Short mmCIF file of C-alpha atoms and ligand atoms in Angstrom, two decimals:
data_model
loop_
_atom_site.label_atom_id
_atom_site.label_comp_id
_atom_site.label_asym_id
_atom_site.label_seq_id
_atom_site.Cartn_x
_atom_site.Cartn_y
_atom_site.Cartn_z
CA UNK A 57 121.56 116.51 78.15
CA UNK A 58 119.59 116.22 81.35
CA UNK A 59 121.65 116.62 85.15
CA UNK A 60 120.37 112.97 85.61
CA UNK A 61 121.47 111.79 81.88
CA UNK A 62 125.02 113.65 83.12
CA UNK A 63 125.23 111.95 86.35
CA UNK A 64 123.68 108.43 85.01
CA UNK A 65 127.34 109.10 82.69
CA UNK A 66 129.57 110.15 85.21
CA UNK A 67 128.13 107.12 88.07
CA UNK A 68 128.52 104.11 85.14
CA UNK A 69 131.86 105.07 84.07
CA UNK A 70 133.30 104.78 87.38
CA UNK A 71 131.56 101.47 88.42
CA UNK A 72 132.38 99.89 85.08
CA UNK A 73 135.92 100.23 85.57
CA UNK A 74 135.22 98.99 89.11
CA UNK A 75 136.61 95.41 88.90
CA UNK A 76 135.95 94.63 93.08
CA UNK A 77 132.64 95.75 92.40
CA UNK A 78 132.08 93.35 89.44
CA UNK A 79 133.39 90.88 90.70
CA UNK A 80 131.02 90.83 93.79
CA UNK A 81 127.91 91.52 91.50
CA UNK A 82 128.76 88.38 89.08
CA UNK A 83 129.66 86.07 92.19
CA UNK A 84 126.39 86.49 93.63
CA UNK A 85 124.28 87.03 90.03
CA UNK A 86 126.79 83.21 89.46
CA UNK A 87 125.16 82.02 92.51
CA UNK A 88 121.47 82.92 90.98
CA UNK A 89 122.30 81.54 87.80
CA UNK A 90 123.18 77.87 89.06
CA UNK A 91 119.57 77.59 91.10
CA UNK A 92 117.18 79.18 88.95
CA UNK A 93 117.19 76.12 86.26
CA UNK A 94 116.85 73.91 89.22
CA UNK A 95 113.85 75.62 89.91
CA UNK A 96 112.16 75.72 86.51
CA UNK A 97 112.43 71.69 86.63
CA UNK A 98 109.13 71.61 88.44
CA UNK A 99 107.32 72.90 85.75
CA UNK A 100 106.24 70.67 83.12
CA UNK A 101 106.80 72.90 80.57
CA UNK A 102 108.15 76.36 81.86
CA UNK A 103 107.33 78.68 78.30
CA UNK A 104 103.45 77.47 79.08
CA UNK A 105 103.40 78.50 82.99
CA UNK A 106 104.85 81.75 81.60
CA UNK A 107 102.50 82.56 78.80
CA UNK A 108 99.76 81.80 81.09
CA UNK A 109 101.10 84.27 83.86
CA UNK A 110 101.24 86.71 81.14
CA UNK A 111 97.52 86.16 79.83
CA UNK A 112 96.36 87.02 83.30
CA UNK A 113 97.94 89.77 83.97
CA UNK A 114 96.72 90.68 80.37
CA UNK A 115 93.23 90.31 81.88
CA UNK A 116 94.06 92.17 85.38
CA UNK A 117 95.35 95.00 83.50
CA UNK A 118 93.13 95.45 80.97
CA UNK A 119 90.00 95.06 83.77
CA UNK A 120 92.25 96.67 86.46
CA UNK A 121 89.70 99.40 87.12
CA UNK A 122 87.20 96.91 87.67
CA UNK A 123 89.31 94.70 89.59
CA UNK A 124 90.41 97.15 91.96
CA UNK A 125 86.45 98.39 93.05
CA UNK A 126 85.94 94.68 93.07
CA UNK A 127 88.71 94.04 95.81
CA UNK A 128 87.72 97.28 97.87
CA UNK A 129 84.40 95.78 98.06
CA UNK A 130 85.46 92.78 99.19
CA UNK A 131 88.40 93.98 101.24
CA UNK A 132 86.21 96.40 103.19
CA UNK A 133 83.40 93.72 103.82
CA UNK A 134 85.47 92.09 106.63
CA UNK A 135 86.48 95.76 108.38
CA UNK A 136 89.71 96.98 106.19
CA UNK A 137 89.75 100.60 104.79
CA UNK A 138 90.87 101.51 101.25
CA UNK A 139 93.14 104.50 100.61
CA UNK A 140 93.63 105.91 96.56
CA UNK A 141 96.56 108.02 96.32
CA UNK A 142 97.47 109.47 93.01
CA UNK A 143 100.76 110.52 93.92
CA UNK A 144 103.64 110.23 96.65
CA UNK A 145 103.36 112.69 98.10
CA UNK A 146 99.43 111.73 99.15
CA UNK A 147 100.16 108.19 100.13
CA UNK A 148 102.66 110.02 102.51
CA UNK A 149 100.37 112.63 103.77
CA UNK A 150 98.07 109.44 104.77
CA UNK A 151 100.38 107.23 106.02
CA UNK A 152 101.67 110.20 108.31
CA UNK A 153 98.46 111.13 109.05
CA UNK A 154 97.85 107.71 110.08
CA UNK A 155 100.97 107.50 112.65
CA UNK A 156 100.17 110.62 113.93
CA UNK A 157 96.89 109.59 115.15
CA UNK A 158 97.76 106.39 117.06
CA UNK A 159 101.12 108.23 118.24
CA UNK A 160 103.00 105.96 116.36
CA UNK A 161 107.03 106.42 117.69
CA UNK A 162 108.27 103.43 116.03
CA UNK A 163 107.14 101.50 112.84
CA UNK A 164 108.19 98.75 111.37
CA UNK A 165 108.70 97.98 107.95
CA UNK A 166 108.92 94.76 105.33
CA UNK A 167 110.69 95.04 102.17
CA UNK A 168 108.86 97.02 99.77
CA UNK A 169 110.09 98.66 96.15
CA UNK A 170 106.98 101.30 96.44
CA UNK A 171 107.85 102.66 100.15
CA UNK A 172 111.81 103.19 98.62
CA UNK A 173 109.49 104.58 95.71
CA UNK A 174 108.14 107.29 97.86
CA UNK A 175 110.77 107.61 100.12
CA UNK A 176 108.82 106.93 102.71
CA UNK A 177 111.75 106.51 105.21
CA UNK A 178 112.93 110.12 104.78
CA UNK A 179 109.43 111.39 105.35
CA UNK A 180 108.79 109.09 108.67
CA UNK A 181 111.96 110.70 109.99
CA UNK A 182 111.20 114.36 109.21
CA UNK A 183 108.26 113.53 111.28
CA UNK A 184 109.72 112.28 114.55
CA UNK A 185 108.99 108.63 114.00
CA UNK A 186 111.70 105.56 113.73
CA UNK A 187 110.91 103.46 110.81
CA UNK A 188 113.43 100.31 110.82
CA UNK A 189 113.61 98.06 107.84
CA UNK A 190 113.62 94.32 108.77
CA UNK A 191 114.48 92.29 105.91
CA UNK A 192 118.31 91.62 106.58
CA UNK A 193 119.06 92.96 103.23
CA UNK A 194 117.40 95.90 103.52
CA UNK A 195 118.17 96.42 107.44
CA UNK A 196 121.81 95.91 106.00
CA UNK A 197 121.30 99.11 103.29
CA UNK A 198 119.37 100.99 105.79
CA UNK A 199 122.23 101.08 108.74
CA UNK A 200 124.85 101.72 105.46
CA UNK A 201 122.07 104.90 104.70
CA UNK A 202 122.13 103.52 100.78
CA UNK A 203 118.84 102.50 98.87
CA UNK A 204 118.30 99.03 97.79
CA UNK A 205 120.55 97.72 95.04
CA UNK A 206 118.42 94.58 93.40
CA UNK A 207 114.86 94.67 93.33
CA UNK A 208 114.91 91.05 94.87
CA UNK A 209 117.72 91.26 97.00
CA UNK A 210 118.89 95.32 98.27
CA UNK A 211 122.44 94.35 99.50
CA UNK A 212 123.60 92.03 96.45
CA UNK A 213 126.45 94.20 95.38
CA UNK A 214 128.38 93.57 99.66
CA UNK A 215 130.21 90.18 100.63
CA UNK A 216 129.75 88.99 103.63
CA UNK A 217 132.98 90.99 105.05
CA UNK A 218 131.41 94.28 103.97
CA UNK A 219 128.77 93.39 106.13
CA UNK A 220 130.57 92.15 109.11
CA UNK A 221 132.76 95.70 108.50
CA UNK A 222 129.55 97.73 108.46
CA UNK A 223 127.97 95.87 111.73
CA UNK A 224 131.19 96.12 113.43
CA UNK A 225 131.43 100.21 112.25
CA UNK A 226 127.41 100.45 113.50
CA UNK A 227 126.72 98.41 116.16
CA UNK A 228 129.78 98.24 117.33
CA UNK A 229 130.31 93.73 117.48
CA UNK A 230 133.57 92.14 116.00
CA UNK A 231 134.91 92.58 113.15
CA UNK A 232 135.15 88.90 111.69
CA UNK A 233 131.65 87.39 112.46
CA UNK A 234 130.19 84.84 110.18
CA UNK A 235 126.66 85.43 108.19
CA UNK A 236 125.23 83.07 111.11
CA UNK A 237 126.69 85.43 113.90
CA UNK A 238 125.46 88.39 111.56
CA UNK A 239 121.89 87.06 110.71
CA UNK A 240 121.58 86.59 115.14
CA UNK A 241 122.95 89.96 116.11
CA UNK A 242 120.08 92.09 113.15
CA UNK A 243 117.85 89.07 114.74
CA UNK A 244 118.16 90.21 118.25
CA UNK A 245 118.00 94.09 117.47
CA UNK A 246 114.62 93.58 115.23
CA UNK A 247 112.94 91.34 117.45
CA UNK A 248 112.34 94.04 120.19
CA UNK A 249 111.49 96.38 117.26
CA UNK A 250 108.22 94.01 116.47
CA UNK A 251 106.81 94.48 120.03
CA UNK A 252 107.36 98.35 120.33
CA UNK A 253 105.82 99.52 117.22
CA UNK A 254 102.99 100.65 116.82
CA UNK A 255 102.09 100.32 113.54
CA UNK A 256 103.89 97.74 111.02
CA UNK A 257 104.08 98.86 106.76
CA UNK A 258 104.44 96.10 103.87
CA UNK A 259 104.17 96.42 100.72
CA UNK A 260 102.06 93.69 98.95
CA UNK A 261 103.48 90.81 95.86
CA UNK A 262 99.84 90.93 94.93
CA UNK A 263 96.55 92.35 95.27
CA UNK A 264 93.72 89.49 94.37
CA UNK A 265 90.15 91.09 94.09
CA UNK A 266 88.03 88.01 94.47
CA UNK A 267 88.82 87.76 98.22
CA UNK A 268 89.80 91.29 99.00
CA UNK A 269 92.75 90.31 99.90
CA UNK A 270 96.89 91.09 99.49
CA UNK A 271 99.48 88.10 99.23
CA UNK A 272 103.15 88.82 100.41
CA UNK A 273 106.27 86.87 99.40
CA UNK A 274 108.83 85.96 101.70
CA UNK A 275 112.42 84.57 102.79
CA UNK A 276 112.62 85.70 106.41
CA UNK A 277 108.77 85.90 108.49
CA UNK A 278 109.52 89.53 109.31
CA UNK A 279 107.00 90.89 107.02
CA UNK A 280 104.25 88.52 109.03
CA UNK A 281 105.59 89.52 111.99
CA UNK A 282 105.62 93.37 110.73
CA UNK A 283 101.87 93.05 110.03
CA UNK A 284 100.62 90.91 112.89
CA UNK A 285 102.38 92.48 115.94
CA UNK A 286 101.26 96.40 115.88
CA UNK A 287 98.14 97.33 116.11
CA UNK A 288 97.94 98.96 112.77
CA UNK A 289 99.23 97.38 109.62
CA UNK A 290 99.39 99.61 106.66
CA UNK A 291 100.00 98.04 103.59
CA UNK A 292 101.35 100.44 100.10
CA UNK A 293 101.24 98.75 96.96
CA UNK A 294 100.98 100.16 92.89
CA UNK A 295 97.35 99.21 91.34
CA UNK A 296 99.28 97.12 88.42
CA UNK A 297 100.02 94.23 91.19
CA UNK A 298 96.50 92.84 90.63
CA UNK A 299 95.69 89.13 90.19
CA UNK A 300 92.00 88.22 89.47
CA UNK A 301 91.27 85.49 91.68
CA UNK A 302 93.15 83.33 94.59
CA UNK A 303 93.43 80.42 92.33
CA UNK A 304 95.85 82.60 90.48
CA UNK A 305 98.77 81.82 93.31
CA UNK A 306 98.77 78.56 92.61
CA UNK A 307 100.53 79.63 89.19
CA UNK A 308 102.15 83.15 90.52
CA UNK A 309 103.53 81.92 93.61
CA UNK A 310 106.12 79.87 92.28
CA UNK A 311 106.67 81.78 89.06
CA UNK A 312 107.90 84.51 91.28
CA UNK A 313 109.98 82.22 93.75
CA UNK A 314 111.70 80.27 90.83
CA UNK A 315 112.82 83.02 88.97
CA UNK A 316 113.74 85.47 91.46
CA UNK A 317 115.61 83.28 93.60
CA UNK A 318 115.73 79.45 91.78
CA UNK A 319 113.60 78.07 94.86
CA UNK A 320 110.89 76.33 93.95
CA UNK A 321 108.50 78.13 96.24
CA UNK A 322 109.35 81.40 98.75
CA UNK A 323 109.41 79.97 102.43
CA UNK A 324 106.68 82.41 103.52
CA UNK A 325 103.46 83.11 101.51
CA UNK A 326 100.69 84.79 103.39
CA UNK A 327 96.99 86.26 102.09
CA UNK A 328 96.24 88.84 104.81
CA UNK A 329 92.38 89.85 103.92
CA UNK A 330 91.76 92.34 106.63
CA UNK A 331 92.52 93.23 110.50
CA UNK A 332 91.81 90.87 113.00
CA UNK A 333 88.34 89.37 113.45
CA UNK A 334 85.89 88.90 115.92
CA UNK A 335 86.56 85.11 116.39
CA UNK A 336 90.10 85.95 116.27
CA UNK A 337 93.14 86.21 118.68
CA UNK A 338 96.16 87.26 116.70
CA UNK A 339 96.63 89.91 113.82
CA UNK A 340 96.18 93.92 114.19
CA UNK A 341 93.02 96.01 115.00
CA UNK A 342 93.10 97.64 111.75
CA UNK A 343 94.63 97.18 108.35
CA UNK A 344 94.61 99.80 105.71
CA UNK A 345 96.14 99.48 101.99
CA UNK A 346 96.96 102.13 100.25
CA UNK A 347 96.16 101.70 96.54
CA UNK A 348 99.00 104.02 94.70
CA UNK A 349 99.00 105.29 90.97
CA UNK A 350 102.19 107.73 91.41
CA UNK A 351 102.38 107.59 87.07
CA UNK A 352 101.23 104.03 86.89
CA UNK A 353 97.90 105.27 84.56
CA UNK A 354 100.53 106.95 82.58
CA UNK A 355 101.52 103.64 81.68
CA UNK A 356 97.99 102.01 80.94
CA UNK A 357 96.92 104.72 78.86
CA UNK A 358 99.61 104.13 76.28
CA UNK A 359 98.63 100.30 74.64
CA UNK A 360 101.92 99.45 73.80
CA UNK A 361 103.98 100.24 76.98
CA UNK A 362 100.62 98.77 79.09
CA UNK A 363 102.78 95.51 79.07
CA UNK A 364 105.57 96.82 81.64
CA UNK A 365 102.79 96.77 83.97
CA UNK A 366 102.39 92.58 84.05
CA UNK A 367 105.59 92.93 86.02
CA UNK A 368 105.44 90.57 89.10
CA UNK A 369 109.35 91.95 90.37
CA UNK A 370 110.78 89.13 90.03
CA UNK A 371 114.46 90.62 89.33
CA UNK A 372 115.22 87.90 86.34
CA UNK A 373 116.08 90.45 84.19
CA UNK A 374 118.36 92.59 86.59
CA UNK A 375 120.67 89.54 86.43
CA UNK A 376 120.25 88.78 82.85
CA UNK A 377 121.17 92.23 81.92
CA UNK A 378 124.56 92.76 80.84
CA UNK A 379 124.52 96.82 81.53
CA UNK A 380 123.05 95.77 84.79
CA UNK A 381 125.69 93.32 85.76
CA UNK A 382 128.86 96.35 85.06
CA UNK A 383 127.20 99.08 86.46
CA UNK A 384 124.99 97.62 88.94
CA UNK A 385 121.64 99.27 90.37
CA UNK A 386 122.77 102.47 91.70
CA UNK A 387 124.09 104.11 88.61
CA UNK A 388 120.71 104.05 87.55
CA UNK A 389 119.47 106.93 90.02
CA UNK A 390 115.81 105.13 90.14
CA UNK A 391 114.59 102.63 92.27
CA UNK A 392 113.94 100.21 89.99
CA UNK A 393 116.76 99.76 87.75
CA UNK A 394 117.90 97.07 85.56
CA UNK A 395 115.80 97.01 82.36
CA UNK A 396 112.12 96.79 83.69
CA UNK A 397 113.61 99.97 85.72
CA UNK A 398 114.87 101.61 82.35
CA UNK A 399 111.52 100.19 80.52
CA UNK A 400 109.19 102.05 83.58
CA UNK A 401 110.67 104.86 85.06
CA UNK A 402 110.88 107.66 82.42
CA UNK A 403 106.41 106.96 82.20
CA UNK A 404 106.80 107.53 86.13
CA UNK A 405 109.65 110.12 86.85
CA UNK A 406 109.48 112.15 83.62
CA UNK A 407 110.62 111.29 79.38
CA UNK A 408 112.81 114.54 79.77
CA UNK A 409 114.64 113.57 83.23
CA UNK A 410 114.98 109.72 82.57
CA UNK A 411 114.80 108.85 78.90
CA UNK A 412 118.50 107.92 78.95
CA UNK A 413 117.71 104.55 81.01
CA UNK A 414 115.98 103.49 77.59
CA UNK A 415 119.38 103.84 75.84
CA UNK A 416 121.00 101.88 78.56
CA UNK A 417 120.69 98.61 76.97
CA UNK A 418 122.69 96.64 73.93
CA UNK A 419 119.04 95.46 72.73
CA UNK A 420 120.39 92.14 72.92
CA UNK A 421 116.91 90.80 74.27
CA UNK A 422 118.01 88.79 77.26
CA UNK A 423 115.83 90.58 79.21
CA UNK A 424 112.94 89.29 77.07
CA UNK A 425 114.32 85.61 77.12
CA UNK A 426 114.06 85.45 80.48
CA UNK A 427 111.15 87.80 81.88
CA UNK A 428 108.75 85.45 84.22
CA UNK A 429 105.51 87.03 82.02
CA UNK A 430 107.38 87.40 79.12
CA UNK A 431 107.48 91.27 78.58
CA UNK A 432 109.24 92.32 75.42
CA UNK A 433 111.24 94.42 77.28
CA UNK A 434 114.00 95.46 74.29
CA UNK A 435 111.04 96.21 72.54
CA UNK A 436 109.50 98.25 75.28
CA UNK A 437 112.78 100.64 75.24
CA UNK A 438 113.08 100.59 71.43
CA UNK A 439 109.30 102.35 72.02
CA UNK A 440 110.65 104.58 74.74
CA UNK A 441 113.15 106.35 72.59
CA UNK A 442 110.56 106.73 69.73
CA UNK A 443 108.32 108.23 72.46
CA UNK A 444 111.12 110.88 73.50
CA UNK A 445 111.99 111.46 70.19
CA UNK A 446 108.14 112.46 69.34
CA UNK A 447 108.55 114.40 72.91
CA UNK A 448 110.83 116.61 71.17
CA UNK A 449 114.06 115.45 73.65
CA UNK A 450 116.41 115.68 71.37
CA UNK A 451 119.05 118.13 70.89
CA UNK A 452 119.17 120.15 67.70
CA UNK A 453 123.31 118.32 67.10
CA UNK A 454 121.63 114.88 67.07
CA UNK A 455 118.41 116.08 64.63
CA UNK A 456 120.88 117.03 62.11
CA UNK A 457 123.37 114.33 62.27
CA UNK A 458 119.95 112.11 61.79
CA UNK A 459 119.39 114.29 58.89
CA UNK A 460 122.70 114.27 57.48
CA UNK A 461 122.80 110.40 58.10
CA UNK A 462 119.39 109.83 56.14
CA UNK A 463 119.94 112.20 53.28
CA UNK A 464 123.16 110.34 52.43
CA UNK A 465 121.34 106.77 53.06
CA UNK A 466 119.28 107.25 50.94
CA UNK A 467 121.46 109.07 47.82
CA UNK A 468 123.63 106.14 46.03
CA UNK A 469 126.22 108.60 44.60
CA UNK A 470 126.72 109.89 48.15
CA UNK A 471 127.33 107.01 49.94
CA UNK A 472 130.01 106.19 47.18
CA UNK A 473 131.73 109.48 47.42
CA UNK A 474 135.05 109.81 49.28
CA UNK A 475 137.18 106.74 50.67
CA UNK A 476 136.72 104.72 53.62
CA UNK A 477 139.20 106.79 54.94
CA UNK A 478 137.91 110.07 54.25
CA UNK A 479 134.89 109.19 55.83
CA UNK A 480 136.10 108.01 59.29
CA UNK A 481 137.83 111.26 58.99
CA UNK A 482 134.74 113.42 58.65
CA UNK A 483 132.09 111.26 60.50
CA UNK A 484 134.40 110.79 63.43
CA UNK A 485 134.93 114.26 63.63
CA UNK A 486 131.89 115.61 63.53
CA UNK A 487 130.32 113.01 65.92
CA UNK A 488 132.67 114.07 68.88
CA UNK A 489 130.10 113.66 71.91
CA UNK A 490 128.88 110.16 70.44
CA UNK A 491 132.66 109.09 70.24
CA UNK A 492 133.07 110.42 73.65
CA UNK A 493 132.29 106.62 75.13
CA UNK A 494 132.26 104.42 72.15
CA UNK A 495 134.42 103.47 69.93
CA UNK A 496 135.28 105.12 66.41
CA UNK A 497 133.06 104.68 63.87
CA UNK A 498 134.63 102.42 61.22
CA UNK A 499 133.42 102.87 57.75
CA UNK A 500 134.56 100.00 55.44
CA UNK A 501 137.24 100.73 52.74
CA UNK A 502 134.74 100.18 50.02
CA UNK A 503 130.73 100.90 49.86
CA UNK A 504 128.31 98.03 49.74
CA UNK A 505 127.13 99.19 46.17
CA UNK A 506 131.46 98.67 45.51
CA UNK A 507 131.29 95.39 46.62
CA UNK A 508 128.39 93.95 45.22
CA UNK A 509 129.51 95.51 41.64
CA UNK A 510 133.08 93.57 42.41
CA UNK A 511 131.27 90.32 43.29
CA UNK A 512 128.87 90.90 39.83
CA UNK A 513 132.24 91.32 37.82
CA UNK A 514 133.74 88.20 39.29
CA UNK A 515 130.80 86.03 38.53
S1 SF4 B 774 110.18 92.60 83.84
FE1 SF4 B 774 109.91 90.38 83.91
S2 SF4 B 774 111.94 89.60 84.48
FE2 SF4 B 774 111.96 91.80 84.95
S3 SF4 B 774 111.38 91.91 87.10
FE3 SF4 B 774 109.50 92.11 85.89
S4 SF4 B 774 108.66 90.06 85.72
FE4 SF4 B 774 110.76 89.84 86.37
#
């Protein structure tokens, strides 16, 4: 068993038995669950809109390397540079590199899965430069020094006391403010941060090729503000969030909005398709994105798991997910967690390290039901423990007890042999470590070949 499989263990037994915990995650997952069907009322007919989403991103996947020349063409056409990095650790080498050069002090930073990805605020600070996060949820995790905990939104798992607790603890103001006296104080300290920084970092909901062009999704204005008030705006996003055209939006935009927060559109949507122009007054001098693979081609090359990459992060299926909603999103030790998280991360961390997210799931399909591109996601981790089997990461205890299990499956006179009795004696004790957090396994008293000879006789 891997140190992360072991910890994964260790970090889920102790929040599922965490009733505070679960009880905050389900109030605000209860909250979700009221407003997304609102939301799905504007579409005519909501399985469509889906199937359509997923067709495109079918075709943006499928063309992607096409796609992505196509929008550095276009993107460079109107002055905006293009950066590939195949890794982490190069996107952070350039996006240092690029701080460095302007004497960048402070930066400021919009939500963004990929920069937590790379862990691009650890590297900032190792190099002298103050990188604030200024989406309240994620300026919330940031002065707590924990990683986001949703996809959608980082600080789901505190109330609004944990907050006020953690404001009061940080930045020293009263104990027993409201979310409105909370929301003005992080307000008031990001503001200033907008016109001090030097350079500004989002990540991007989408990359459309026709215009060259990234689209970012919303709730507060501070990732507008983070890339039109520095001079430099560098935006990081993984080559899988392509969409083909603009016209694609018009179906994307409020797919995403309705299922990752029930509104029926996000209250900021901008296209940002380059730095500022010659005609024009506002935006930065210069705007690079940074187009990152870190694994993602891992995931292309292999036809059946290609699907994950249609993901538009939407977090439906965080808070459809019944491991999700006991153990919440840090037991997973990834940054994205949840079942796209378990479905994704062993192709980009490693089979050996994190194949034990694919067995964190009941297979009940949820997940599936109510994925905004309709990924089979259950199906997707059923394929990711037949990949890690064919990996060879399995231990030589669970080969044989596979063995054992088929040799008697498929032998009639064995599976009749011994009592029901007998055989939760011997199966139960052999299969310690599986029993270790399950339940027994429960044999019945008589075979199926028993009872199917009983029902014959009775007839
Ligand atoms: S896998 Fe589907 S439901 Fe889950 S975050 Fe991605 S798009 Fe949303």
């Amino acid at each position: 068993m891997s140190e992360n499989s072991q910890i994964f263990i260790a970090k889920t037994a102790i929040k599922a038995a965490d009733l505070e915990h679960r009880r905050k995650i389900n109030f605000n997952i209860s909250k979700y669950n009221e407003k997304v069907p609102e939301g799905k009322q504007q579409f005519a007919d909501v399985h469509l809109v889906r199937e359509r989403a997923k067709n495109i991103k079918w075709k943006a996947i499928e063309t992607l390397d096409q796609q992505l020349e196509e929008f550095e063409l276009n993107f460079t056409k109107k002055g905006g540079k293009v950066i590939w990095a195949e890794d982490a650790a190069q996107a952070i080498e350039e996006i240092v590199s690029i701080c460095k050069e302007r004497n960048c002090r402070t930066l400021v930073k919009s939500k963004s899965m990929v920069t937590e990805e790379i862990h691009l605020n650890d590297a900032l600070e190792k190099n002298g430069i103050e990188s604030i996060e200024t989406d309240l949820g994620e300026y919330i995790q940031q002065l707590d020094g924990e990683a986001p905990y949703h996809i959608v939104t980082p600080a789901m798992h505190k109330s609004k006391e944990d907050v006020a607790r953690l404001f009061s603890q940080k930045l020293g103001t009263a104990p027993n403010l409201t979310p409105q006296e909370l929301t003005l104080v992080a307000r008031d300290v990001l503001r200033k941060k907008y016109t001090q920084a030097e350079v500004g970092v989002t990540g991007a909901n989408f990359i459309i090729s026709d215009i060259g062009g990234i689209a970012v999704t919303e709730n507060e204005g501070n990732a507008r503000l983070s890339c039109s008030f520095p001079k430099t705006h560098i935006v990081i996003v993984g080559i899988e969030k392509m969409i083909p055209s603009i016209t694609d939006l018009g179906l994307f935009w409020p797919l995403l909005s309705t299922f990752g927060t029930g509104q029926k559109v996000t209250v900021y949507n901008t296209i940002v398709t380059g730095p500022k122009q010659a005609n024009e007054v506002d935006g930065p001098e210069e705007m690079f994105v940074i187009l990152l693979d870190n694994g993602r081609t891992n995931i292309l090359q292999n036809p059946k798991t290609r699907e994950s990459l249609y993901c538009i992060r939407c977090g439906a299926c965080l808070n459809a997910c019944p491991i999700y909603k006991n153990v919440g999103g840090h037991a997973y030790g990834a940054t994205y967690s949840g079942p796209i998280g378990s479905v994704i991360t062993p192709h980009l961390s490693g089979m050996e390290n994190y194949k034990h997210l694919s067995y964190a799931s009941s297979l009940c399909g949820n997940c599936t039901e109510v994925c905004a591109v309709k990924i089979n996601l259950h199906e997707l981790l059923l394929e990711n423990r037949k990949e890690s089997v064919e990996e060879g990461y399995t231990t030589l205890t669970e080969k044989m007890a596979w063995k054992m299990w088929k040799i008697a499956s498929l032998k009639r006179g064995m599976m009749n042999m011994g009592s029901g009795n007998l055989k939760n004696k011997v199966v139960n004790g052999l299969f310690k470590g599986w029993k270790k957090h399950r339940s027994d396994l429960d044999f019945s008293p008589k075979t199926f070949n028993e009872m199917w000879k009983d029902m014959y006789n009775k007839k």
